[in-house]
CSV table of C-alpha atoms in Angstrom, one decimal:
chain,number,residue,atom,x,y,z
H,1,UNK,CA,5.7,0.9,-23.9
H,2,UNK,CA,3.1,2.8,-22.6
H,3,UNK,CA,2.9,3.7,-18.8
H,4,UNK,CA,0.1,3.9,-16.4
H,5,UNK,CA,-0.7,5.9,-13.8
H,6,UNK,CA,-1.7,4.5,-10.0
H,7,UNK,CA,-2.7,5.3,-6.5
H,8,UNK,CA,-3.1,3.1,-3.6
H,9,UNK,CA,-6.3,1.6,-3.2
H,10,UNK,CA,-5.7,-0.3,0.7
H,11,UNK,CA,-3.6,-3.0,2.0
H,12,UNK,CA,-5.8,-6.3,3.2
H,13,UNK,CA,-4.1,-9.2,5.2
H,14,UNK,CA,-4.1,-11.7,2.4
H,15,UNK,CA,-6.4,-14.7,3.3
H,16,UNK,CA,-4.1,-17.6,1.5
H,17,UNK,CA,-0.4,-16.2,2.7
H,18,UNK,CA,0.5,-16.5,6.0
H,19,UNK,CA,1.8,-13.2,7.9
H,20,UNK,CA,1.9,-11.7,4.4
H,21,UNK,CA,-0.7,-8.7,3.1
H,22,UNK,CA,-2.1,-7.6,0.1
H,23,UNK,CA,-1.4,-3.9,-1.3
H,24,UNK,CA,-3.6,-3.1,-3.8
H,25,UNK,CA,-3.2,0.2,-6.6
H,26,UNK,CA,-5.8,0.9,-8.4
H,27,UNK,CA,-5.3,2.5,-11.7
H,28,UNK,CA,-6.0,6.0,-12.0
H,29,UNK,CA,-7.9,6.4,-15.3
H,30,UNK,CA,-9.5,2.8,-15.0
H,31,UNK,CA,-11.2,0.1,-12.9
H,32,UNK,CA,-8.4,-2.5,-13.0
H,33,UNK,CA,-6.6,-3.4,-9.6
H,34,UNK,CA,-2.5,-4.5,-9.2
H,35,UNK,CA,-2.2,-6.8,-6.2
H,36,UNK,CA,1.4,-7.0,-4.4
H,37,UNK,CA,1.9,-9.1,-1.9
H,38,UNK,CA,4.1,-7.5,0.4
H,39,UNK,CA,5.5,-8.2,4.4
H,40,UNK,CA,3.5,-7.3,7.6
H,41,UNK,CA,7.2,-4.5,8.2
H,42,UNK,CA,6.3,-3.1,4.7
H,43,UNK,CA,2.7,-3.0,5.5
H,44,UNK,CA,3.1,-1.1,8.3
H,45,UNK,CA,5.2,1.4,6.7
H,46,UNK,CA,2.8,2.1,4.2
H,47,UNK,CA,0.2,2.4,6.3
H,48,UNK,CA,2.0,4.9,8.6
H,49,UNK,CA,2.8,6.8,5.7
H,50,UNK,CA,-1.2,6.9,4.5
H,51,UNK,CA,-1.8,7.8,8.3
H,52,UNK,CA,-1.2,11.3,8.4
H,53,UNK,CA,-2.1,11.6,12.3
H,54,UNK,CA,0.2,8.8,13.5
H,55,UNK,CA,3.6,9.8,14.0
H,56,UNK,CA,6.4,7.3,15.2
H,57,UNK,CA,8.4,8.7,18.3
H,58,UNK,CA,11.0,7.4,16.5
H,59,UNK,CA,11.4,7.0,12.4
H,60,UNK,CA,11.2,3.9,10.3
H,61,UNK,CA,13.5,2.4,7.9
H,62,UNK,CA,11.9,4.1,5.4
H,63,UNK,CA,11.5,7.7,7.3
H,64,UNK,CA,15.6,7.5,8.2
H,65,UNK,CA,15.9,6.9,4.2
H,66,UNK,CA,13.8,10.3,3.1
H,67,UNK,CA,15.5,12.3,6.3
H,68,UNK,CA,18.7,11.0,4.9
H,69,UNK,CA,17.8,12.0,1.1
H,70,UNK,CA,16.7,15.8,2.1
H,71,UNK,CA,19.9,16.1,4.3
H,72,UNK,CA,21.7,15.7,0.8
H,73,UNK,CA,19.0,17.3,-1.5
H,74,UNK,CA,18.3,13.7,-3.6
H,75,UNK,CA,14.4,13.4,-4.7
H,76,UNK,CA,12.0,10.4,-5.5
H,77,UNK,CA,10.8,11.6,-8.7
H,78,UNK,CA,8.7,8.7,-9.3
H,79,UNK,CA,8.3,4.8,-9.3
H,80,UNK,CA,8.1,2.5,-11.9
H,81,UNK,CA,6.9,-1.1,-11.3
H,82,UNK,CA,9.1,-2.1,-14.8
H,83,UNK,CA,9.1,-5.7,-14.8
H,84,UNK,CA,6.8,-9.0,-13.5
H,85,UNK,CA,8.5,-11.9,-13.0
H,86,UNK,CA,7.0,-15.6,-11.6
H,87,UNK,CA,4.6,-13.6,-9.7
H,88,UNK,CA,7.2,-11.1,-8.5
H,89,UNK,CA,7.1,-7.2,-9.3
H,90,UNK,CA,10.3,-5.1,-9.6
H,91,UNK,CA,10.4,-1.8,-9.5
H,92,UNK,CA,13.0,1.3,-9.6
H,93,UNK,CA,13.2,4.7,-7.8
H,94,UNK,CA,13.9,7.3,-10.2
H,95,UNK,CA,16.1,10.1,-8.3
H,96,UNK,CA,17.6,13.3,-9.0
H,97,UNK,CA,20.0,15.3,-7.4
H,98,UNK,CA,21.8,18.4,-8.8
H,99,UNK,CA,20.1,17.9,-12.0
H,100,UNK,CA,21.0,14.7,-12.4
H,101,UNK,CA,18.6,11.6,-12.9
H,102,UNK,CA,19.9,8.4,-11.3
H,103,UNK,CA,17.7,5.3,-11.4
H,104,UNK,CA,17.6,2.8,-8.0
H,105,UNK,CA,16.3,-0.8,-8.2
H,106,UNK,CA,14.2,-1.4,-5.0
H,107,UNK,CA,11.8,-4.0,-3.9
H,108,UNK,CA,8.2,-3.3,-4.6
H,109,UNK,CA,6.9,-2.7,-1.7
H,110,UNK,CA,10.0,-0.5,-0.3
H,111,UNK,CA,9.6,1.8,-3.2
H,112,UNK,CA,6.0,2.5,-3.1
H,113,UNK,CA,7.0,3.2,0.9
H,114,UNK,CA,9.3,5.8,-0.5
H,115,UNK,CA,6.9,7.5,-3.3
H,116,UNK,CA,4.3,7.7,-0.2
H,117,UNK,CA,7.5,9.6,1.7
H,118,UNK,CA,8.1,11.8,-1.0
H,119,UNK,CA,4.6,12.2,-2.9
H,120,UNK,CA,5.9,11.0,-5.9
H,121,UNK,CA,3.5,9.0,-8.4
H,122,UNK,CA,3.6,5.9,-9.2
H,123,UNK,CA,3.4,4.1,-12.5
H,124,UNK,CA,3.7,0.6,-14.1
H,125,UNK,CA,3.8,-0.2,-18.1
H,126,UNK,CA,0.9,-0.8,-19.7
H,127,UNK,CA,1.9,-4.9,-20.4
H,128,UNK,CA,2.3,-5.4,-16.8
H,129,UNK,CA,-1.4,-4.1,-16.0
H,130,UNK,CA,-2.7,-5.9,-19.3
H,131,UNK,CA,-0.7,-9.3,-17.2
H,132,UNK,CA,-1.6,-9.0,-13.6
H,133,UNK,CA,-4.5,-6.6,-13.6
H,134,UNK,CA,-8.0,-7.6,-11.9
H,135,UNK,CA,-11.4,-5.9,-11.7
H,136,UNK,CA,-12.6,-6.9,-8.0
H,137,UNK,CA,-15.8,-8.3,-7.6
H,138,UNK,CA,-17.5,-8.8,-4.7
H,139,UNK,CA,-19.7,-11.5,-3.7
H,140,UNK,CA,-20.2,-12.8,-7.9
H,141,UNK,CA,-23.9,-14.7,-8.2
H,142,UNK,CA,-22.4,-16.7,-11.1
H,143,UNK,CA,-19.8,-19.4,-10.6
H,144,UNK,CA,-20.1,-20.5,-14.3
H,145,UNK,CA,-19.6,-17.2,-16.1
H,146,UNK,CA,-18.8,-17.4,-19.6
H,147,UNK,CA,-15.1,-18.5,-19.6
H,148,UNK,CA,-14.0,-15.5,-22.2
H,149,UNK,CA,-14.2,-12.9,-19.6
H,150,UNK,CA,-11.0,-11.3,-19.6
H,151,UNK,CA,-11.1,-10.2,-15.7
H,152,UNK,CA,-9.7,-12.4,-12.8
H,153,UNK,CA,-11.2,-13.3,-9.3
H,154,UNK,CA,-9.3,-12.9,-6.1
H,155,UNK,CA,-11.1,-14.8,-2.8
H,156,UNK,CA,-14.1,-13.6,-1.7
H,157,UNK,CA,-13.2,-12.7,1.7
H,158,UNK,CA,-10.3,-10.4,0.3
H,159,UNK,CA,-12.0,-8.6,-2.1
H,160,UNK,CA,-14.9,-7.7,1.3
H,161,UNK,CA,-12.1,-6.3,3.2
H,162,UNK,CA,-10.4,-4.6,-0.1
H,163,UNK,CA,-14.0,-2.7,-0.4
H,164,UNK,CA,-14.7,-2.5,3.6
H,165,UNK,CA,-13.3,-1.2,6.6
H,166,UNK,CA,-12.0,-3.9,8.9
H,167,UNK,CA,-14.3,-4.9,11.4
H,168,UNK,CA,-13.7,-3.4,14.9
H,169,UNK,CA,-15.3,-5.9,16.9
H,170,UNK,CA,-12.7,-5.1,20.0
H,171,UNK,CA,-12.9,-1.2,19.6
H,172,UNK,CA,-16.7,-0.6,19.0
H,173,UNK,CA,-17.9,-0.9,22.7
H,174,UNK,CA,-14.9,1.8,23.4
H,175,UNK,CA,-15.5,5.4,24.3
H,176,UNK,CA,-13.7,8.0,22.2
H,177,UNK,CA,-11.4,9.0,25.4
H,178,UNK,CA,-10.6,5.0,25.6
H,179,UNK,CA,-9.8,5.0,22.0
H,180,UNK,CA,-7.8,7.8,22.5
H,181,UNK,CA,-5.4,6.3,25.5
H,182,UNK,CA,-5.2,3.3,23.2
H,183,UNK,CA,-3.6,5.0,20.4
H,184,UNK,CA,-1.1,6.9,22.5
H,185,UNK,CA,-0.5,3.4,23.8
H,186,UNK,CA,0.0,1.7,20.8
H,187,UNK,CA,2.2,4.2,19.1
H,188,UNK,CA,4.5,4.4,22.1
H,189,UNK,CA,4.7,0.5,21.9
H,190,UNK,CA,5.8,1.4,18.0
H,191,UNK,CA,2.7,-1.3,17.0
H,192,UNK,CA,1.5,1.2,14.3
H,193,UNK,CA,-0.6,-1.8,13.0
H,194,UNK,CA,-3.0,-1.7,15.9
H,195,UNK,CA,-2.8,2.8,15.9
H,196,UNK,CA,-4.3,2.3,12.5
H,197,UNK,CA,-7.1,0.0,13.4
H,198,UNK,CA,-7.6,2.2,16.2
H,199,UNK,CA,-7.3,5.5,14.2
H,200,UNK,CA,-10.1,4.3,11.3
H,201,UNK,CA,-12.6,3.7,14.6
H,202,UNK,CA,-11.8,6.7,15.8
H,203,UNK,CA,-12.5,8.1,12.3
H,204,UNK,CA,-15.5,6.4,12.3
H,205,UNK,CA,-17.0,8.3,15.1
């Protein structure tokens, strides 16, 4: 079986699970998306890993586990989203250390937490992608469309945020130095959700 690249694409808060969010790769030499849905702790790892300026006083689960990997020379290599079960992706680490491969099953969502840790790429097989795959589209005119099209809708208000920023509506009337004193704030309260809604106004401006 063939394997396929991917990159991260964003995480959304997913519209129809409660507290849960929606990581979304995209794959690299296509249009097709693989949504995960992963928990608001995972979530926030990721994002604090794809938010190079925000740096925990203190490391996360997933920042003690790559400290604790370099302190004994192991490497994430890659990721490999092998298997999809009832809705639920697995996936294995593939390490080395001394020259010798070891392979790690992880959850989905912890591993991807790692390759973003140790820039390692990504990959699922080819069947998985042809199973669970989606082309977004956003706002479709046509409810009826022929019934052979091979791609697969996800909400409307998911696929917006999936191709938007969030909206800002609390941060917009902020000045840059108050958006500044915020994000010191909410990285010393360790609520890296709210930094990175803070950070992409800040990027904004």
């Amino acid at each position: 079986m063939s394997l396929v690249r991917l990159n991260i694409k964003g995480i959304s808060y997913s519209q129809t699970q409660n507290g849960a969010y929606a990581l979304i790769l995209n794959e690299v030499d296509g249009d097709r998306k693989l949504p995960i849905v992963i928990g608001a702790f995972e979530a926030q790892s990721i994002a604090i890993a794809l938010e190079k300026e925000i740096r925990p006083p203190r490391p996360l689960t997933h920042d003690l586990f790559k400290n604790f990997a370099d302190r004994f020379d192991i490497v994430v290599k890659q990721v490999i989203i092998h298997k999809l079960v009832d809705g639920v992706f697995y996936s294995s680490l593939i390490c080395e250390r001394d020259k010798i491969e070891e392979i790690i099953d992880a959850r989905t969502s912890d591993a991807i937490a790692l390759a973003l840790r140790f820039k390692a790429p990504i990959f699922t097989y080819k069947n998985i992608l042809d199973k669970a795959g989606i082309y977004l589209k956003v706002n479709p005119k046509k409810e009826d469309e022929d019934e052979e099209q091979d791609s697969i809708l996800i909400d409307d208000m998911l696929a917006e945020e999936l191709e938007s920023s969030p909206a800002m509506e609390n941060y917009k009337n902020k000045t840059l130095d108050e958006l500044h004193k915020l994000l010191e704030t909410a990285v010393a309260k360790e609520d890296y959700e709210t930094a990175a809604r803070i950070r992409d106004e800040i990027s904004k401006r």
